Structures are given as C-alpha cells and as structure tokens.
PDB file of C-alpha atoms in Angstrom:
ATOM      1  CA  LYS A   1       0.000   0.000   0.000  1.00 60.00           C
ATOM      2  CA  ASN A   2       1.399   3.352  -1.058  1.00 65.00           C
ATOM      3  CA  GLN A   3       2.071   5.671   1.839  1.00 90.00           C
ATOM      4  CA  VAL A   4       0.855   8.551  -0.337  1.00 93.00           C
ATOM      5  CA  GLU A   5      -2.582   7.836  -1.742  1.00 94.00           C
ATOM      6  CA  GLN A   6      -4.282  10.008  -4.337  1.00 96.00           C
ATOM      7  CA  SER A   7      -7.862  10.098  -5.477  1.00 96.00           C
ATOM      8  CA  PRO A   8      -9.518   9.908  -7.839  1.00 97.00           C
ATOM      9  CA  GLN A   9      -7.250   7.862 -10.100  1.00 95.00           C
ATOM     10  CA  SER A  10      -8.649   9.714 -13.106  1.00 96.00           C
ATOM     11  CA  LEU A  11     -11.082  12.529 -13.687  1.00 97.00           C
ATOM     12  CA  ILE A  12     -12.798  14.030 -16.726  1.00 98.00           C
ATOM     13  CA  ILE A  13     -14.266  17.529 -16.536  1.00 98.00           C
ATOM     14  CA  LEU A  14     -15.548  20.124 -18.957  1.00 98.00           C
ATOM     15  CA  GLU A  15     -13.520  23.205 -19.763  1.00 98.00           C
ATOM     16  CA  GLY A  16     -14.284  26.057 -17.394  1.00 97.00           C
ATOM     17  CA  LYS A  17     -15.323  23.809 -14.513  1.00 98.00           C
ATOM     18  CA  ASN A  18     -13.536  23.506 -11.187  1.00 98.00           C
ATOM     19  CA  CYS A  19     -12.183  20.311  -9.678  1.00 98.00           C
ATOM     20  CA  THR A  20     -10.459  19.081  -6.540  1.00 98.00           C
ATOM     21  CA  LEU A  21      -7.854  16.345  -6.287  1.00 98.00           C
ATOM     22  CA  GLN A  22      -7.112  14.589  -2.998  1.00 98.00           C
ATOM     23  CA  CYS A  23      -3.938  13.298  -1.388  1.00 97.00           C
ATOM     24  CA  ASN A  24      -3.721  11.380   1.906  1.00 96.00           C
ATOM     25  CA  TYR A  25      -0.382  10.378   3.354  1.00 94.00           C
ATOM     26  CA  THR A  26       0.989   8.280   6.181  1.00 92.00           C
ATOM     27  CA  VAL A  27       4.713   8.516   5.433  1.00 83.00           C
ATOM     28  CA  SER A  28       6.984  10.229   7.950  1.00 79.00           C
ATOM     29  CA  PRO A  29       8.968  12.173   9.056  1.00 76.00           C
ATOM     30  CA  PHE A  30       7.070  14.835   7.145  1.00 79.00           C
ATOM     31  CA  SER A  31       8.918  17.867   5.846  1.00 78.00           C
ATOM     32  CA  ASN A  32       6.954  19.276   2.926  1.00 88.00           C
ATOM     33  CA  LEU A  33       4.188  18.344   0.557  1.00 92.00           C
ATOM     34  CA  ARG A  34       4.538  19.264  -3.068  1.00 93.00           C
ATOM     35  CA  TRP A  35       2.134  19.014  -5.984  1.00 96.00           C
ATOM     36  CA  TYR A  36       3.581  18.395  -9.438  1.00 95.00           C
ATOM     37  CA  LYS A  37       1.938  18.634 -12.857  1.00 96.00           C
ATOM     38  CA  GLN A  38       3.208  16.195 -15.457  1.00 95.00           C
ATOM     39  CA  ASP A  39       2.194  16.512 -19.075  1.00 93.00           C
ATOM     40  CA  THR A  40       2.233  13.269 -21.063  1.00 89.00           C
ATOM     41  CA  GLY A  41       5.775  12.263 -22.010  1.00 85.00           C
ATOM     42  CA  ARG A  42       7.371  15.171 -20.150  1.00 88.00           C
ATOM     43  CA  GLY A  43       8.994  15.682 -16.778  1.00 91.00           C
ATOM     44  CA  PRO A  44       7.019  16.822 -13.717  1.00 93.00           C
ATOM     45  CA  VAL A  45       6.860  20.530 -12.920  1.00 93.00           C
ATOM     46  CA  SER A  46       6.363  21.772  -9.366  1.00 91.00           C
ATOM     47  CA  LEU A  47       3.112  23.684  -8.761  1.00 94.00           C
ATOM     48  CA  THR A  48       3.106  24.309  -5.010  1.00 91.00           C
ATOM     49  CA  ILE A  49       5.027  23.365  -1.904  1.00 89.00           C
ATOM     50  CA  MET A  50       3.735  23.517   1.670  1.00 90.00           C
ATOM     51  CA  THR A  51       5.453  22.968   4.977  1.00 87.00           C
ATOM     52  CA  PHE A  52       3.903  21.609   8.168  1.00 82.00           C
ATOM     53  CA  SER A  53       2.723  25.043   9.262  1.00 86.00           C
ATOM     54  CA  GLU A  54       1.185  26.163   5.976  1.00 89.00           C
ATOM     55  CA  ASN A  55      -2.397  25.233   5.237  1.00 91.00           C
ATOM     56  CA  THR A  56      -2.932  26.864   1.874  1.00 95.00           C
ATOM     57  CA  LYS A  57      -0.805  27.928  -1.074  1.00 94.00           C
ATOM     58  CA  SER A  58      -1.895  29.323  -4.423  1.00 95.00           C
ATOM     59  CA  ASN A  59      -0.259  29.412  -7.818  1.00 94.00           C
ATOM     60  CA  GLY A  60      -2.572  31.104 -10.302  1.00 96.00           C
ATOM     61  CA  ARG A  61      -5.630  28.911 -10.791  1.00 97.00           C
ATOM     62  CA  TYR A  62      -4.125  26.186  -8.591  1.00 97.00           C
ATOM     63  CA  THR A  63      -4.748  26.233  -4.846  1.00 97.00           C
ATOM     64  CA  ALA A  64      -3.323  23.578  -2.571  1.00 97.00           C
ATOM     65  CA  THR A  65      -4.421  22.952   1.013  1.00 96.00           C
ATOM     66  CA  LEU A  66      -2.778  20.942   3.745  1.00 95.00           C
ATOM     67  CA  ASP A  67      -4.160  19.587   7.008  1.00 93.00           C
ATOM     68  CA  ALA A  68      -1.131  18.203   8.805  1.00 89.00           C
ATOM     69  CA  ASP A  69      -3.276  16.846  11.636  1.00 90.00           C
ATOM     70  CA  THR A  70      -5.337  14.597   9.403  1.00 93.00           C
ATOM     71  CA  LYS A  71      -2.465  14.203   6.900  1.00 93.00           C
ATOM     72  CA  GLN A  72      -4.583  15.282   3.983  1.00 96.00           C
ATOM     73  CA  SER A  73      -3.941  17.645   1.112  1.00 97.00           C
ATOM     74  CA  SER A  74      -6.023  18.792  -1.806  1.00 98.00           C
ATOM     75  CA  LEU A  75      -5.325  20.573  -5.081  1.00 98.00           C
ATOM     76  CA  HIS A  76      -8.152  22.751  -6.355  1.00 98.00           C
ATOM     77  CA  ILE A  77      -8.135  23.848  -9.984  1.00 98.00           C
ATOM     78  CA  THR A  78     -10.360  26.777 -10.860  1.00 97.00           C
ATOM     79  CA  ALA A  79     -11.819  27.547 -14.278  1.00 97.00           C
ATOM     80  CA  SER A  80     -10.104  24.605 -15.919  1.00 97.00           C
ATOM     81  CA  GLN A  81      -8.458  24.933 -19.327  1.00 97.00           C
ATOM     82  CA  LEU A  82      -7.658  22.314 -21.948  1.00 97.00           C
ATOM     83  CA  SER A  83      -3.982  22.702 -21.068  1.00 96.00           C
ATOM     84  CA  ASP A  84      -4.715  21.502 -17.533  1.00 97.00           C
ATOM     85  CA  SER A  85      -5.051  17.981 -18.947  1.00 97.00           C
ATOM     86  CA  ALA A  86      -2.153  16.184 -17.280  1.00 97.00           C
ATOM     87  CA  SER A  87      -1.199  13.916 -14.417  1.00 96.00           C
ATOM     88  CA  TYR A  88      -1.067  15.589 -10.994  1.00 97.00           C
ATOM     89  CA  ILE A  89       1.301  13.992  -8.543  1.00 96.00           C
ATOM     90  CA  CYS A  90       1.382  14.549  -4.793  1.00 96.00           C
ATOM     91  CA  VAL A  91       4.850  14.151  -3.274  1.00 93.00           C
ATOM     92  CA  VAL A  92       5.711  14.071   0.415  1.00 91.00           C
ATOM     93  CA  GLU A  93       9.275  15.136   1.057  1.00 84.00           C
ATOM     94  CA  LEU A  94      10.847  13.638   4.145  1.00 80.00           C
ATOM     95  CA  ASN A  95      12.647  15.494   6.867  1.00 74.00           C
ATOM     96  CA  THR A  96      15.905  13.632   6.522  1.00 68.00           C
ATOM     97  CA  ASN A  97      19.324  14.644   5.280  1.00 58.00           C
ATOM     98  CA  ALA A  98      18.879  12.262   2.380  1.00 60.00           C
ATOM     99  CA  GLY A  99      15.913  14.361   1.286  1.00 59.00           C
ATOM    100  CA  LYS A 100      14.029  11.346   0.002  1.00 74.00           C
ATOM    101  CA  SER A 101      10.504  11.744  -1.262  1.00 84.00           C
ATOM    102  CA  THR A 102       7.472   9.499  -1.560  1.00 88.00           C
ATOM    103  CA  PHE A 103       5.383   9.916  -4.684  1.00 91.00           C
ATOM    104  CA  GLY A 104       1.673   9.298  -4.989  1.00 94.00           C
ATOM    105  CA  ASP A 105       0.379   7.380  -8.005  1.00 92.00           C
ATOM    106  CA  GLY A 106      -1.073  10.560  -9.468  1.00 95.00           C
ATOM    107  CA  THR A 107      -4.474  11.660 -10.727  1.00 97.00           C
ATOM    108  CA  THR A 108      -4.949  11.848 -14.474  1.00 96.00           C
ATOM    109  CA  LEU A 109      -7.075  14.870 -15.327  1.00 98.00           C
ATOM    110  CA  THR A 110      -8.709  15.256 -18.730  1.00 98.00           C
ATOM    111  CA  VAL A 111     -10.351  18.582 -19.576  1.00 98.00           C
ATOM    112  CA  LYS A 112     -12.766  18.369 -22.490  1.00 97.00           C
ATOM    113  CA  PRO A 113     -14.096  21.266 -24.581  1.00 96.00           C
TER     114      PRO A 113
ATOM    115  CA  ASP B   1      18.798  28.970 -17.201  1.00 60.00           C
ATOM    116  CA  THR B   2      16.380  26.783 -15.250  1.00 65.00           C
ATOM    117  CA  GLU B   3      16.484  23.809 -17.549  1.00 90.00           C
ATOM    118  CA  VAL B   4      17.545  20.236 -17.155  1.00 95.00           C
ATOM    119  CA  THR B   5      18.380  18.908 -20.603  1.00 96.00           C
ATOM    120  CA  GLN B   6      18.214  15.223 -21.414  1.00 97.00           C
ATOM    121  CA  THR B   7      19.417  13.494 -24.555  1.00 97.00           C
ATOM    122  CA  PRO B   8      18.327  11.655 -26.505  1.00 97.00           C
ATOM    123  CA  LYS B   9      14.568  12.233 -26.288  1.00 95.00           C
ATOM    124  CA  HIS B  10      13.858   8.776 -27.660  1.00 96.00           C
ATOM    125  CA  LEU B  11      16.027   5.646 -27.773  1.00 97.00           C
ATOM    126  CA  VAL B  12      15.388   2.182 -29.142  1.00 97.00           C
ATOM    127  CA  MET B  13      17.988  -0.422 -28.279  1.00 95.00           C
ATOM    128  CA  GLY B  14      18.444  -4.150 -28.515  1.00 94.00           C
ATOM    129  CA  MET B  15      19.108  -6.344 -25.525  1.00 93.00           C
ATOM    130  CA  THR B  16      22.771  -6.745 -26.483  1.00 92.00           C
ATOM    131  CA  ASN B  17      23.418  -3.058 -27.101  1.00 92.00           C
ATOM    132  CA  LYS B  18      25.324  -0.590 -24.936  1.00 96.00           C
ATOM    133  CA  LYS B  19      23.953   2.934 -24.833  1.00 97.00           C
ATOM    134  CA  SER B  20      24.092   5.993 -22.584  1.00 97.00           C
ATOM    135  CA  LEU B  21      21.567   8.572 -21.472  1.00 98.00           C
ATOM    136  CA  LYS B  22      22.827  12.067 -20.804  1.00 98.00           C
ATOM    137  CA  CYS B  23      21.618  14.827 -18.513  1.00 98.00           C
ATOM    138  CA  GLU B  24      22.947  18.363 -18.160  1.00 97.00           C
ATOM    139  CA  GLN B  25      22.108  21.338 -15.948  1.00 96.00           C
ATOM    140  CA  HIS B  26      23.747  24.725 -15.507  1.00 93.00           C
ATOM    141  CA  MET B  27      21.899  25.939 -12.435  1.00 93.00           C
ATOM    142  CA  GLY B  28      24.792  25.190 -10.089  1.00 93.00           C
ATOM    143  CA  HIS B  29      22.794  22.379  -8.491  1.00 93.00           C
ATOM    144  CA  ARG B  30      24.868  19.905  -6.508  1.00 93.00           C
ATOM    145  CA  ALA B  31      22.365  17.050  -6.344  1.00 93.00           C
ATOM    146  CA  MET B  32      21.314  15.096  -9.429  1.00 95.00           C
ATOM    147  CA  TYR B  33      18.894  12.213  -9.742  1.00 95.00           C
ATOM    148  CA  TRP B  34      17.834   9.437 -12.086  1.00 96.00           C
ATOM    149  CA  TYR B  35      14.231   8.240 -12.009  1.00 95.00           C
ATOM    150  CA  LYS B  36      12.454   5.510 -13.955  1.00 96.00           C
ATOM    151  CA  GLN B  37       8.795   5.985 -14.805  1.00 94.00           C
ATOM    152  CA  LYS B  38       6.485   3.346 -16.238  1.00 94.00           C
ATOM    153  CA  ALA B  39       3.215   4.307 -17.906  1.00 89.00           C
ATOM    154  CA  LYS B  40       0.558   5.633 -15.526  1.00 85.00           C
ATOM    155  CA  LYS B  41       2.906   5.229 -12.558  1.00 89.00           C
ATOM    156  CA  PRO B  42       4.845   7.825 -10.545  1.00 90.00           C
ATOM    157  CA  PRO B  43       8.593   8.221 -11.000  1.00 92.00           C
ATOM    158  CA  GLU B  44      10.707   5.711  -9.063  1.00 93.00           C
ATOM    159  CA  LEU B  45      14.021   6.894  -7.704  1.00 92.00           C
ATOM    160  CA  MET B  46      17.053   5.003  -9.032  1.00 95.00           C
ATOM    161  CA  PHE B  47      20.174   6.972  -8.092  1.00 95.00           C
ATOM    162  CA  VAL B  48      21.144  10.197  -6.341  1.00 93.00           C
ATOM    163  CA  TYR B  49      24.439  12.002  -6.730  1.00 94.00           C
ATOM    164  CA  SER B  50      25.433  14.642  -4.223  1.00 92.00           C
ATOM    165  CA  TYR B  51      28.530  16.738  -4.921  1.00 93.00           C
ATOM    166  CA  GLU B  52      29.430  14.294  -7.694  1.00 94.00           C
ATOM    167  CA  LYS B  53      29.408  11.298  -5.372  1.00 94.00           C
ATOM    168  CA  LEU B  54      26.835   8.538  -5.463  1.00 94.00           C
ATOM    169  CA  SER B  55      24.785   8.905  -2.293  1.00 91.00           C
ATOM    170  CA  ILE B  56      21.749   6.717  -2.990  1.00 89.00           C
ATOM    171  CA  ASN B  57      21.399   3.567  -5.081  1.00 91.00           C
ATOM    172  CA  GLU B  58      17.891   2.174  -4.728  1.00 90.00           C
ATOM    173  CA  SER B  59      19.006  -1.426  -5.345  1.00 89.00           C
ATOM    174  CA  VAL B  60      19.103  -0.869  -9.082  1.00 94.00           C
ATOM    175  CA  PRO B  61      20.346  -3.803 -11.233  1.00 95.00           C
ATOM    176  CA  SER B  62      23.942  -3.498 -12.375  1.00 95.00           C
ATOM    177  CA  ARG B  63      22.872  -3.306 -16.029  1.00 96.00           C
ATOM    178  CA  PHE B  64      22.224   0.371 -15.148  1.00 97.00           C
ATOM    179  CA  SER B  65      25.451   2.212 -14.344  1.00 97.00           C
ATOM    180  CA  PRO B  66      25.374   5.899 -13.375  1.00 97.00           C
ATOM    181  CA  GLU B  67      28.241   8.309 -13.790  1.00 97.00           C
ATOM    182  CA  CYS B  68      28.699  11.912 -12.732  1.00 96.00           C
ATOM    183  CA  PRO B  69      31.763  13.265 -14.572  1.00 95.00           C
ATOM    184  CA  ASN B  70      31.299  16.795 -13.199  1.00 93.00           C
ATOM    185  CA  SER B  71      28.794  18.917 -11.326  1.00 91.00           C
ATOM    186  CA  SER B  72      26.792  19.725 -14.472  1.00 95.00           C
ATOM    187  CA  LEU B  73      26.602  16.310 -16.091  1.00 97.00           C
ATOM    188  CA  LEU B  74      24.974  13.020 -15.218  1.00 97.00           C
ATOM    189  CA  ASN B  75      25.071   9.916 -17.384  1.00 98.00           C
ATOM    190  CA  LEU B  76      23.259   6.609 -17.202  1.00 98.00           C
ATOM    191  CA  HIS B  77      25.052   3.776 -18.988  1.00 98.00           C
ATOM    192  CA  LEU B  78      22.859   0.942 -20.189  1.00 97.00           C
ATOM    193  CA  HIS B  79      24.005  -2.584 -21.004  1.00 95.00           C
ATOM    194  CA  ALA B  80      22.173  -5.862 -21.555  1.00 94.00           C
ATOM    195  CA  LEU B  81      18.772  -4.396 -20.780  1.00 95.00           C
ATOM    196  CA  GLN B  82      15.534  -6.338 -20.764  1.00 96.00           C
ATOM    197  CA  PRO B  83      12.254  -5.399 -22.490  1.00 96.00           C
ATOM    198  CA  GLU B  84      10.738  -4.654 -19.062  1.00 96.00           C
ATOM    199  CA  ASP B  85      13.304  -1.852 -18.694  1.00 97.00           C
ATOM    200  CA  SER B  86      11.390   0.099 -21.339  1.00 97.00           C
ATOM    201  CA  ALA B  87      10.212   3.284 -19.628  1.00 96.00           C
ATOM    202  CA  LEU B  88      10.581   7.052 -19.424  1.00 96.00           C
ATOM    203  CA  TYR B  89      13.888   7.863 -17.713  1.00 97.00           C
ATOM    204  CA  LEU B  90      13.850  11.201 -15.949  1.00 96.00           C
ATOM    205  CA  CYS B  91      16.801  13.196 -14.729  1.00 96.00           C
ATOM    206  CA  ALA B  92      16.363  15.842 -12.037  1.00 94.00           C
ATOM    207  CA  SER B  93      18.571  18.250 -10.173  1.00 94.00           C
ATOM    208  CA  SER B  94      18.253  20.295  -6.988  1.00 91.00           C
ATOM    209  CA  ARG B  95      20.297  22.845  -5.101  1.00 89.00           C
ATOM    210  CA  GLY B  96      21.035  20.327  -2.383  1.00 81.00           C
ATOM    211  CA  GLN B  97      19.808  17.005  -1.140  1.00 75.00           C
ATOM    212  CA  GLY B  98      18.049  18.185   2.003  1.00 70.00           C
ATOM    213  CA  PRO B  99      14.344  18.817   2.491  1.00 66.00           C
ATOM    214  CA  ARG B 100      12.590  21.771   0.879  1.00 69.00           C
ATOM    215  CA  THR B 101      14.911  21.908  -2.105  1.00 78.00           C
ATOM    216  CA  GLU B 102      12.904  21.848  -5.299  1.00 82.00           C
ATOM    217  CA  ALA B 103      13.840  19.233  -7.859  1.00 87.00           C
ATOM    218  CA  PHE B 104      13.787  20.394 -11.469  1.00 91.00           C
ATOM    219  CA  PHE B 105      13.050  17.615 -13.920  1.00 93.00           C
ATOM    220  CA  GLY B 106      14.190  17.153 -17.489  1.00 95.00           C
ATOM    221  CA  GLN B 107      11.856  16.143 -20.299  1.00 93.00           C
ATOM    222  CA  GLY B 108      12.927  12.551 -20.047  1.00 95.00           C
ATOM    223  CA  THR B 109      14.269   9.927 -22.434  1.00 96.00           C
ATOM    224  CA  ARG B 110      11.689   7.472 -23.736  1.00 96.00           C
ATOM    225  CA  LEU B 111      13.568   4.151 -23.842  1.00 97.00           C
ATOM    226  CA  THR B 112      12.322   1.099 -25.723  1.00 97.00           C
ATOM    227  CA  VAL B 113      14.205  -2.177 -25.382  1.00 97.00           C
ATOM    228  CA  VAL B 114      13.527  -4.660 -28.175  1.00 95.00           C
TER     229      VAL B 114
END
C-alpha cells in the first residue's frame, strides 16, 4: 500500500469547470508536501510546496491545502483549461538529510471542450 | 537557465546493445537524480548524486550504471537491458539534497528495449 494515496485515479471535466484532487499520506517524518503537474511524455513541474505550518498555497488557478493533523492535502483547480489535462502527482518530502521523497500514483485529469 | 536537458529524447535499443543517457544542468545544483517511470505510474528513484558522489542507489540492477563526470553532467550507462526496462527515464537536479529543495526535472528519455 502506497504511503501517499491520491484520489480519484482519473477525472474528466468540462472546460471552465472547477475540480479538486485529494492526497492522503501516512509517510513520515514529514517535511513538505509538493504538488507536481506532469504533461504526457514530459517531466514533472512543481506547482506548489507547503510545509507543516502552511495550510494553503496558491499558484494562479491552482490552490493547494494541507491539514497536517489529518495528513490530507487537496489541489483545487479553478476555471479549468484544456492545457490543464495532465497527471497531478502529490509528493511528500521527508525530513531527513537524504531528502528522500514518496510519490503518490497521481491523478490523471482530462479537460474536455 | 532553469532547464535540465536530457538526450536523446527517444532511444530504441536491442538487448545486447550498450547505450548511454545524458543529462545536463547549468543551475549550479549539486544534487542530481535518475528516475524511472512506467506508464501511468509515478517516477521511481534510481540513483542520487550529491557533490558528484553517489549517495543513494535504490538497489538498481547493475545493467544500469550511473556516472557523474562533473557537477553539471549526469550519465546513465545501459548494457544488456531487458524489455521490461522500457520506460521514461527522468533526470532531475536540486540545489542540495536536504528537504525543501525543489527538484527540477528534465523532459525525459523514452527508452524502448527490443
């Protein structure tokens, strides 16, 4: 069982609609939680990063939330665009000198016109 | 320059071939990474170099051999691969190896082993 679980596995929405992706984690010791966007066949690009004490972070139409008590995070996308079609990966970065990270399996988002 | 450049973009190789994947960054980052990513799966860490020394090897088979000739370059030498090694190979770099250092990913090399 992955220590970083994302839901849903895939999602289809119409252009202009909002959506929310979920990430629950059990891995520790927690340092940061980062959301990446990965277009098909390309490398992931960081969208947001949050530490233990931050509970919301925005990057344009992307807003991430973090509840460190319940170990849950969400990524909210507002007014979706066709270019938002991608895989969204939740990554928990560990508070160790090795700086290792645990990746979620990702949510595949498809935005249709 | 905030790019991590990987070459080639695509590679098809036979099981008896020897090939190399290359990765380059000029951001002054001192940590560099190789990841393997299968379709619809997250990237899996293979190797980490910190200050040009191998710091993490995630029990990767010896048919994959990393090399860090200098602080800007990272190679992955491939020999006697299997078809199941076909995947997207991603290189990443970060300022350091500690927490809260953002990893910048390259575009990846799509490898097909035939």
